[in-house]
Short mmCIF file of N, CA and C in Angstrom, two decimals:
data_model
loop_
_atom_site.label_atom_id
_atom_site.label_comp_id
_atom_site.label_asym_id
_atom_site.label_seq_id
_atom_site.Cartn_x
_atom_site.Cartn_y
_atom_site.Cartn_z
N MET A 21 71.15 -79.76 12.34
CA MET A 21 69.90 -79.23 11.89
C MET A 21 69.27 -80.13 10.83
N ASN A 22 70.08 -80.92 10.24
CA ASN A 22 69.61 -81.81 9.22
C ASN A 22 68.86 -82.99 9.81
N ARG A 23 69.06 -83.30 11.08
CA ARG A 23 68.43 -84.45 11.73
C ARG A 23 66.98 -84.19 12.12
N ILE A 24 66.57 -83.02 12.37
CA ILE A 24 65.22 -82.72 12.86
C ILE A 24 64.15 -83.18 11.86
N PRO A 25 64.26 -82.90 10.57
CA PRO A 25 63.22 -83.40 9.66
C PRO A 25 63.16 -84.92 9.61
N HIS A 26 64.32 -85.60 9.73
CA HIS A 26 64.33 -87.06 9.72
C HIS A 26 63.66 -87.63 10.97
N VAL A 27 63.95 -87.06 12.12
CA VAL A 27 63.35 -87.51 13.38
C VAL A 27 61.84 -87.22 13.34
N LEU A 28 61.48 -86.05 12.84
CA LEU A 28 60.07 -85.70 12.73
C LEU A 28 59.34 -86.65 11.78
N LEU A 29 59.94 -86.99 10.67
CA LEU A 29 59.35 -87.93 9.72
C LEU A 29 59.23 -89.32 10.32
N LEU A 30 60.24 -89.76 11.06
CA LEU A 30 60.21 -91.06 11.73
C LEU A 30 59.11 -91.08 12.79
N GLY A 31 58.94 -90.01 13.53
CA GLY A 31 57.89 -89.93 14.55
C GLY A 31 56.50 -89.97 13.94
N LEU A 32 56.30 -89.22 12.85
CA LEU A 32 54.99 -89.25 12.18
C LEU A 32 54.69 -90.61 11.60
N THR A 33 55.69 -91.30 11.09
CA THR A 33 55.48 -92.66 10.55
C THR A 33 55.08 -93.62 11.65
N GLY A 34 55.73 -93.51 12.81
CA GLY A 34 55.37 -94.35 13.96
C GLY A 34 53.96 -94.07 14.44
N LEU A 35 53.60 -92.79 14.49
CA LEU A 35 52.24 -92.42 14.90
C LEU A 35 51.21 -92.97 13.92
N ALA A 36 51.49 -92.89 12.64
CA ALA A 36 50.56 -93.41 11.63
C ALA A 36 50.44 -94.93 11.74
N ALA A 37 51.52 -95.62 12.03
CA ALA A 37 51.48 -97.08 12.17
C ALA A 37 50.65 -97.50 13.38
N THR A 38 50.76 -96.79 14.49
CA THR A 38 49.95 -97.15 15.66
C THR A 38 48.49 -96.80 15.44
N ALA A 39 48.19 -95.82 14.65
CA ALA A 39 46.80 -95.46 14.37
C ALA A 39 46.12 -96.58 13.58
N CYS A 40 46.85 -97.25 12.73
CA CYS A 40 46.27 -98.33 11.92
C CYS A 40 46.01 -99.58 12.74
N THR A 41 46.71 -99.76 13.84
CA THR A 41 46.53 -100.98 14.63
C THR A 41 45.41 -100.87 15.65
N SER A 42 44.91 -99.70 15.93
CA SER A 42 43.84 -99.59 16.93
C SER A 42 42.52 -100.02 16.29
N PRO A 43 41.65 -100.72 17.03
CA PRO A 43 40.39 -101.18 16.45
C PRO A 43 39.45 -100.01 16.19
N PRO A 44 38.68 -100.09 15.12
CA PRO A 44 37.72 -99.03 14.85
C PRO A 44 36.59 -99.06 15.88
N LEU A 45 35.94 -97.93 16.06
CA LEU A 45 34.89 -97.83 17.06
C LEU A 45 33.68 -98.72 16.74
N ALA A 46 33.45 -99.01 15.47
CA ALA A 46 32.29 -99.81 15.09
C ALA A 46 32.46 -101.29 15.43
N ASN A 47 33.63 -101.66 15.96
CA ASN A 47 33.89 -103.06 16.27
C ASN A 47 33.46 -103.44 17.67
N ASP A 48 32.77 -102.59 18.35
CA ASP A 48 32.41 -102.97 19.71
C ASP A 48 31.20 -103.89 19.69
N GLU A 49 30.86 -104.45 20.84
CA GLU A 49 29.88 -105.52 20.98
C GLU A 49 28.50 -105.15 20.43
N ARG A 50 28.13 -103.91 20.47
CA ARG A 50 26.81 -103.49 20.01
C ARG A 50 26.66 -103.60 18.50
N HIS A 51 27.76 -103.69 17.76
CA HIS A 51 27.69 -103.70 16.31
C HIS A 51 27.92 -105.08 15.71
N TYR A 52 27.99 -106.13 16.52
CA TYR A 52 28.14 -107.47 15.97
C TYR A 52 26.90 -107.82 15.17
N TYR A 53 27.08 -108.56 14.11
CA TYR A 53 25.99 -108.94 13.22
C TYR A 53 25.67 -110.41 13.49
N ASN A 54 24.48 -110.68 14.00
CA ASN A 54 24.07 -112.04 14.31
C ASN A 54 23.08 -112.51 13.25
N VAL A 55 23.54 -113.39 12.38
CA VAL A 55 22.72 -113.86 11.28
C VAL A 55 21.51 -114.64 11.78
N GLU A 56 21.69 -115.46 12.83
CA GLU A 56 20.59 -116.28 13.35
C GLU A 56 19.44 -115.42 13.88
N GLN A 57 19.77 -114.29 14.48
CA GLN A 57 18.72 -113.41 14.98
C GLN A 57 18.12 -112.55 13.87
N GLN A 58 18.96 -112.14 12.94
CA GLN A 58 18.49 -111.26 11.86
C GLN A 58 17.60 -112.01 10.86
N TYR A 59 17.99 -113.24 10.52
CA TYR A 59 17.26 -114.02 9.52
C TYR A 59 17.01 -115.42 10.07
N PRO A 60 16.04 -115.57 10.97
CA PRO A 60 15.81 -116.88 11.57
C PRO A 60 15.22 -117.88 10.56
N ILE A 61 15.57 -119.14 10.75
CA ILE A 61 15.02 -120.21 9.93
C ILE A 61 13.94 -120.90 10.75
N THR A 62 12.75 -121.02 10.18
CA THR A 62 11.65 -121.68 10.88
C THR A 62 11.31 -122.97 10.15
N VAL A 63 10.89 -123.95 10.92
CA VAL A 63 10.49 -125.23 10.37
C VAL A 63 9.01 -125.41 10.68
N GLU A 64 8.22 -125.63 9.63
CA GLU A 64 6.77 -125.74 9.80
C GLU A 64 6.26 -126.97 9.06
N PRO A 65 5.22 -127.60 9.62
CA PRO A 65 4.64 -128.75 8.91
C PRO A 65 3.76 -128.29 7.75
N GLN A 66 3.83 -129.03 6.67
CA GLN A 66 2.97 -128.78 5.51
C GLN A 66 2.38 -130.12 5.08
N VAL A 67 1.13 -130.10 4.66
CA VAL A 67 0.46 -131.31 4.23
C VAL A 67 0.58 -131.42 2.71
N ALA A 68 1.16 -132.54 2.26
CA ALA A 68 1.24 -132.82 0.82
C ALA A 68 0.08 -133.74 0.48
N THR A 69 -0.67 -133.39 -0.56
CA THR A 69 -1.87 -134.14 -0.91
C THR A 69 -1.88 -134.49 -2.40
N LEU A 70 -2.37 -135.67 -2.71
CA LEU A 70 -2.52 -136.11 -4.09
C LEU A 70 -3.94 -136.65 -4.25
N ALA A 71 -4.68 -136.14 -5.23
CA ALA A 71 -6.02 -136.63 -5.55
C ALA A 71 -5.89 -137.64 -6.68
N VAL A 72 -6.24 -138.88 -6.41
CA VAL A 72 -6.12 -139.98 -7.37
C VAL A 72 -7.50 -140.24 -7.98
N GLN A 73 -7.59 -140.15 -9.29
CA GLN A 73 -8.86 -140.36 -9.98
C GLN A 73 -9.12 -141.86 -10.20
N VAL A 74 -10.38 -142.24 -10.06
CA VAL A 74 -10.80 -143.63 -10.24
C VAL A 74 -11.68 -143.69 -11.49
N ASP A 75 -11.42 -144.68 -12.33
CA ASP A 75 -12.24 -144.90 -13.51
C ASP A 75 -13.55 -145.52 -13.05
N THR A 76 -14.66 -144.78 -13.21
CA THR A 76 -15.94 -145.23 -12.64
C THR A 76 -16.46 -146.50 -13.29
N GLY A 77 -16.24 -146.70 -14.57
CA GLY A 77 -16.77 -147.89 -15.23
C GLY A 77 -16.05 -149.16 -14.81
N LEU A 78 -14.73 -149.08 -14.69
CA LEU A 78 -13.93 -150.27 -14.38
C LEU A 78 -13.61 -150.39 -12.89
N HIS A 79 -13.85 -149.36 -12.14
CA HIS A 79 -13.52 -149.31 -10.71
C HIS A 79 -12.04 -149.57 -10.46
N THR A 80 -11.22 -149.05 -11.36
CA THR A 80 -9.77 -149.13 -11.22
C THR A 80 -9.22 -147.72 -11.24
N LEU A 81 -7.93 -147.61 -11.01
CA LEU A 81 -7.30 -146.29 -11.10
C LEU A 81 -7.34 -145.81 -12.55
N ALA A 82 -7.54 -144.53 -12.73
CA ALA A 82 -7.57 -143.95 -14.07
C ALA A 82 -6.19 -144.05 -14.70
N ARG A 83 -6.14 -143.88 -16.02
CA ARG A 83 -4.89 -144.00 -16.76
C ARG A 83 -3.87 -142.96 -16.28
N GLY A 84 -2.66 -143.40 -16.04
CA GLY A 84 -1.57 -142.52 -15.62
C GLY A 84 -1.49 -142.28 -14.11
N GLU A 85 -2.49 -142.71 -13.39
CA GLU A 85 -2.50 -142.46 -11.94
C GLU A 85 -1.46 -143.31 -11.22
N ASP A 86 -1.14 -144.48 -11.76
CA ASP A 86 -0.15 -145.33 -11.09
C ASP A 86 1.21 -144.65 -11.02
N ALA A 87 1.61 -143.95 -12.07
CA ALA A 87 2.88 -143.23 -12.07
C ALA A 87 2.86 -142.07 -11.07
N ARG A 88 1.73 -141.38 -11.00
CA ARG A 88 1.62 -140.27 -10.04
C ARG A 88 1.70 -140.78 -8.60
N VAL A 89 1.05 -141.92 -8.33
CA VAL A 89 1.09 -142.50 -6.98
C VAL A 89 2.51 -142.95 -6.64
N ALA A 90 3.21 -143.55 -7.60
CA ALA A 90 4.59 -143.99 -7.36
C ALA A 90 5.49 -142.79 -7.04
N THR A 91 5.34 -141.70 -7.76
CA THR A 91 6.12 -140.49 -7.50
C THR A 91 5.79 -139.91 -6.13
N PHE A 92 4.52 -139.93 -5.78
CA PHE A 92 4.09 -139.42 -4.47
C PHE A 92 4.67 -140.28 -3.34
N ALA A 93 4.73 -141.60 -3.56
CA ALA A 93 5.32 -142.50 -2.56
C ALA A 93 6.81 -142.20 -2.37
N GLU A 94 7.50 -141.88 -3.45
CA GLU A 94 8.92 -141.51 -3.34
C GLU A 94 9.09 -140.22 -2.54
N ARG A 95 8.20 -139.26 -2.77
CA ARG A 95 8.25 -138.01 -1.99
C ARG A 95 8.03 -138.30 -0.52
N TRP A 96 7.09 -139.20 -0.20
CA TRP A 96 6.83 -139.54 1.20
C TRP A 96 8.07 -140.17 1.83
N LYS A 97 8.76 -141.04 1.10
CA LYS A 97 9.96 -141.68 1.64
C LYS A 97 11.07 -140.66 1.90
N MET A 98 11.16 -139.64 1.05
CA MET A 98 12.22 -138.65 1.19
C MET A 98 11.89 -137.59 2.24
N ARG A 99 10.64 -137.13 2.30
CA ARG A 99 10.31 -135.97 3.12
C ARG A 99 9.22 -136.21 4.15
N GLY A 100 8.52 -137.33 4.06
CA GLY A 100 7.35 -137.56 4.90
C GLY A 100 7.67 -137.83 6.35
N GLN A 101 6.78 -137.41 7.21
CA GLN A 101 6.88 -137.67 8.64
C GLN A 101 5.59 -138.36 9.07
N GLY A 102 5.70 -139.47 9.74
CA GLY A 102 4.52 -140.16 10.22
C GLY A 102 3.86 -141.00 9.15
N LEU A 103 2.57 -141.23 9.35
CA LEU A 103 1.81 -142.11 8.48
C LEU A 103 1.36 -141.41 7.20
N MET A 104 1.14 -142.24 6.17
CA MET A 104 0.51 -141.77 4.94
C MET A 104 -0.99 -142.03 5.11
N ASN A 105 -1.81 -141.04 4.84
CA ASN A 105 -3.26 -141.17 5.00
C ASN A 105 -3.91 -141.33 3.63
N ILE A 106 -4.75 -142.37 3.51
CA ILE A 106 -5.50 -142.59 2.28
C ILE A 106 -6.97 -142.45 2.62
N ALA A 107 -7.63 -141.43 2.06
CA ALA A 107 -9.04 -141.18 2.32
C ALA A 107 -9.83 -141.55 1.07
N THR A 108 -10.75 -142.50 1.23
CA THR A 108 -11.57 -142.95 0.11
C THR A 108 -12.97 -142.38 0.24
N PRO A 109 -13.64 -142.15 -0.90
CA PRO A 109 -15.03 -141.68 -0.81
C PRO A 109 -15.89 -142.75 -0.15
N GLY A 110 -16.94 -142.33 0.54
CA GLY A 110 -17.79 -143.25 1.30
C GLY A 110 -18.36 -144.39 0.49
N GLY A 111 -18.61 -144.22 -0.79
CA GLY A 111 -19.20 -145.27 -1.60
C GLY A 111 -18.21 -146.31 -2.10
N LEU A 112 -16.90 -146.06 -1.95
CA LEU A 112 -15.89 -146.99 -2.45
C LEU A 112 -15.62 -148.04 -1.39
N SER A 113 -15.83 -149.30 -1.72
CA SER A 113 -15.64 -150.36 -0.72
C SER A 113 -14.17 -150.64 -0.50
N GLY A 114 -13.86 -151.18 0.66
CA GLY A 114 -12.48 -151.46 1.03
C GLY A 114 -11.82 -152.51 0.18
N ASP A 115 -12.60 -153.34 -0.50
CA ASP A 115 -12.03 -154.38 -1.34
C ASP A 115 -12.12 -154.05 -2.83
N SER A 116 -12.25 -152.78 -3.16
CA SER A 116 -12.37 -152.39 -4.57
C SER A 116 -11.06 -152.61 -5.30
N ARG A 117 -11.15 -152.74 -6.62
CA ARG A 117 -9.95 -152.97 -7.43
C ARG A 117 -9.04 -151.75 -7.40
N ALA A 118 -9.63 -150.57 -7.35
CA ALA A 118 -8.81 -149.34 -7.31
C ALA A 118 -7.96 -149.30 -6.05
N LEU A 119 -8.57 -149.65 -4.93
CA LEU A 119 -7.83 -149.64 -3.67
C LEU A 119 -6.77 -150.73 -3.64
N SER A 120 -7.07 -151.88 -4.24
CA SER A 120 -6.08 -152.96 -4.33
C SER A 120 -4.89 -152.52 -5.17
N GLN A 121 -5.17 -151.85 -6.29
CA GLN A 121 -4.10 -151.33 -7.14
C GLN A 121 -3.23 -150.34 -6.36
N LEU A 122 -3.90 -149.47 -5.63
CA LEU A 122 -3.20 -148.45 -4.86
C LEU A 122 -2.26 -149.09 -3.84
N LYS A 123 -2.74 -150.09 -3.14
CA LYS A 123 -1.92 -150.80 -2.15
C LYS A 123 -0.72 -151.46 -2.80
N LYS A 124 -0.91 -152.06 -3.98
CA LYS A 124 0.19 -152.73 -4.68
C LYS A 124 1.25 -151.72 -5.12
N ILE A 125 0.80 -150.58 -5.63
CA ILE A 125 1.75 -149.55 -6.08
C ILE A 125 2.57 -149.04 -4.90
N LEU A 126 1.90 -148.76 -3.78
CA LEU A 126 2.62 -148.27 -2.61
C LEU A 126 3.61 -149.31 -2.10
N SER A 127 3.19 -150.57 -2.04
CA SER A 127 4.06 -151.65 -1.57
C SER A 127 5.27 -151.80 -2.49
N ALA A 128 5.04 -151.73 -3.80
CA ALA A 128 6.13 -151.87 -4.77
C ALA A 128 7.13 -150.72 -4.66
N ASN A 129 6.69 -149.59 -4.13
CA ASN A 129 7.57 -148.43 -3.99
C ASN A 129 8.11 -148.27 -2.57
N GLY A 130 8.02 -149.32 -1.78
CA GLY A 130 8.67 -149.33 -0.47
C GLY A 130 7.87 -148.75 0.68
N VAL A 131 6.57 -148.56 0.51
CA VAL A 131 5.73 -148.06 1.60
C VAL A 131 5.14 -149.27 2.32
N ALA A 132 5.51 -149.46 3.56
CA ALA A 132 5.02 -150.61 4.33
C ALA A 132 3.53 -150.44 4.64
N SER A 133 2.84 -151.57 4.74
CA SER A 133 1.39 -151.51 4.98
C SER A 133 1.06 -150.90 6.34
N ASP A 134 1.94 -151.04 7.32
CA ASP A 134 1.68 -150.44 8.64
C ASP A 134 1.99 -148.95 8.68
N ALA A 135 2.51 -148.38 7.57
CA ALA A 135 2.77 -146.94 7.49
C ALA A 135 1.62 -146.21 6.82
N VAL A 136 0.54 -146.94 6.51
CA VAL A 136 -0.60 -146.35 5.80
C VAL A 136 -1.84 -146.46 6.68
N ARG A 137 -2.58 -145.35 6.77
CA ARG A 137 -3.84 -145.33 7.51
C ARG A 137 -4.97 -145.04 6.52
N PHE A 138 -6.03 -145.82 6.61
CA PHE A 138 -7.16 -145.68 5.70
C PHE A 138 -8.32 -145.02 6.43
N THR A 139 -8.91 -144.03 5.78
CA THR A 139 -10.10 -143.36 6.30
C THR A 139 -11.08 -143.17 5.16
N THR A 140 -12.29 -142.75 5.48
CA THR A 140 -13.28 -142.45 4.44
C THR A 140 -13.74 -141.01 4.61
N TYR A 141 -14.29 -140.48 3.55
CA TYR A 141 -14.89 -139.15 3.61
C TYR A 141 -16.18 -139.17 2.81
N GLU A 142 -17.06 -138.26 3.10
CA GLU A 142 -18.34 -138.16 2.41
C GLU A 142 -18.19 -137.16 1.27
N PRO A 143 -18.25 -137.63 0.01
CA PRO A 143 -18.12 -136.70 -1.11
C PRO A 143 -19.39 -135.86 -1.27
N ALA A 144 -19.26 -134.82 -2.04
CA ALA A 144 -20.43 -133.98 -2.34
C ALA A 144 -21.49 -134.83 -3.03
N SER A 145 -22.74 -134.49 -2.82
CA SER A 145 -23.84 -135.31 -3.34
C SER A 145 -23.83 -135.41 -4.86
N ASP A 146 -23.35 -134.40 -5.55
CA ASP A 146 -23.36 -134.44 -7.01
C ASP A 146 -22.02 -134.88 -7.60
N ASP A 147 -21.08 -135.33 -6.76
CA ASP A 147 -19.76 -135.74 -7.22
C ASP A 147 -19.73 -137.25 -7.43
N ALA A 148 -19.99 -137.69 -8.67
CA ALA A 148 -20.02 -139.12 -8.98
C ALA A 148 -18.61 -139.69 -9.13
N GLN A 149 -17.62 -138.84 -9.39
CA GLN A 149 -16.25 -139.31 -9.58
C GLN A 149 -15.34 -138.73 -8.50
N ALA A 150 -15.70 -138.93 -7.26
CA ALA A 150 -14.88 -138.42 -6.16
C ALA A 150 -13.53 -139.15 -6.14
N PRO A 151 -12.44 -138.44 -5.98
CA PRO A 151 -11.11 -139.07 -6.02
C PRO A 151 -10.74 -139.71 -4.68
N ILE A 152 -9.73 -140.55 -4.73
CA ILE A 152 -9.09 -141.05 -3.52
C ILE A 152 -8.03 -140.02 -3.17
N SER A 153 -7.98 -139.62 -1.93
CA SER A 153 -7.02 -138.60 -1.49
C SER A 153 -5.91 -139.25 -0.68
N ILE A 154 -4.67 -139.00 -1.09
CA ILE A 154 -3.50 -139.50 -0.35
C ILE A 154 -2.78 -138.28 0.20
N SER A 155 -2.40 -138.33 1.46
CA SER A 155 -1.72 -137.18 2.06
C SER A 155 -0.71 -137.63 3.11
N PHE A 156 0.25 -136.76 3.37
CA PHE A 156 1.22 -136.96 4.45
C PHE A 156 1.73 -135.59 4.90
N VAL A 157 2.34 -135.58 6.06
CA VAL A 157 2.91 -134.34 6.61
C VAL A 157 4.40 -134.31 6.31
N ALA A 158 4.87 -133.19 5.81
CA ALA A 158 6.29 -132.97 5.56
C ALA A 158 6.69 -131.66 6.23
N TYR A 159 7.86 -131.63 6.84
CA TYR A 159 8.35 -130.41 7.47
C TYR A 159 9.21 -129.65 6.48
N THR A 160 8.96 -128.35 6.40
CA THR A 160 9.67 -127.50 5.45
C THR A 160 10.34 -126.35 6.20
N ALA A 161 11.61 -126.15 5.91
CA ALA A 161 12.35 -125.04 6.51
C ALA A 161 12.26 -123.82 5.62
N THR A 162 11.99 -122.66 6.22
CA THR A 162 11.92 -121.41 5.47
C THR A 162 12.73 -120.35 6.19
N ALA A 163 13.38 -119.53 5.42
CA ALA A 163 14.15 -118.41 5.97
C ALA A 163 13.44 -117.12 5.59
N SER A 164 13.54 -116.13 6.46
CA SER A 164 12.91 -114.85 6.16
C SER A 164 13.69 -114.14 5.07
N GLU A 165 13.01 -113.25 4.39
CA GLU A 165 13.64 -112.50 3.31
C GLU A 165 14.73 -111.59 3.88
N CYS A 166 15.80 -111.46 3.13
CA CYS A 166 16.90 -110.63 3.64
C CYS A 166 16.62 -109.14 3.45
N GLY A 167 15.73 -108.78 2.58
CA GLY A 167 15.36 -107.38 2.43
C GLY A 167 16.34 -106.54 1.63
N GLN A 168 17.34 -107.15 1.08
CA GLN A 168 18.31 -106.39 0.30
C GLN A 168 17.82 -106.25 -1.13
N ASP A 169 18.10 -105.10 -1.73
CA ASP A 169 17.77 -104.86 -3.12
C ASP A 169 19.02 -105.15 -3.94
N TRP A 170 19.03 -106.31 -4.60
CA TRP A 170 20.21 -106.73 -5.34
C TRP A 170 20.12 -106.33 -6.81
N SER A 171 19.20 -105.43 -7.17
CA SER A 171 19.07 -105.05 -8.56
C SER A 171 20.14 -104.03 -8.99
N LYS A 172 20.78 -103.38 -8.05
CA LYS A 172 21.82 -102.40 -8.38
C LYS A 172 23.14 -103.10 -8.69
N ASN A 173 23.96 -102.46 -9.50
CA ASN A 173 25.28 -102.95 -9.77
C ASN A 173 26.18 -102.56 -8.61
N LEU A 174 26.65 -103.55 -7.85
CA LEU A 174 27.46 -103.29 -6.68
C LEU A 174 28.96 -103.26 -7.00
N GLY A 175 29.29 -103.36 -8.28
CA GLY A 175 30.69 -103.36 -8.69
C GLY A 175 31.37 -102.02 -8.51
N PHE A 176 30.59 -100.96 -8.40
CA PHE A 176 31.19 -99.65 -8.23
C PHE A 176 31.43 -99.39 -6.79
#
């Protein structure tokens, strides 16, 4: 009579052990979490633009513009796709000192002359100091918001 509780205890322990090894119902195929579908990453082109000011009296680049152009050239080398576009106001001649300076700065920063396209634009009639516009296309990856509220303390 002393054996029955031991056998019963051994049987219940075995039953409990097999219950722990069976997979939970939430593990079936319908409950898999697919991160790529839930939070897709999209890649879109964005245009980076820099407006370079020209000193009207000297027809050269304004003070400090050479450093900005050099930084912009570095960004183009790191992230740019395709050609760099330089748009000059219609009144600025192709042989101006400002444009020569711009070409030298780009060349000194590793931008090849065949990687640059020159165009003109018509500035507003009252804009006497129209800037030179430099632009390029860069692709940027963005992920959708996860939608979780992380302001709560999750330690509990």
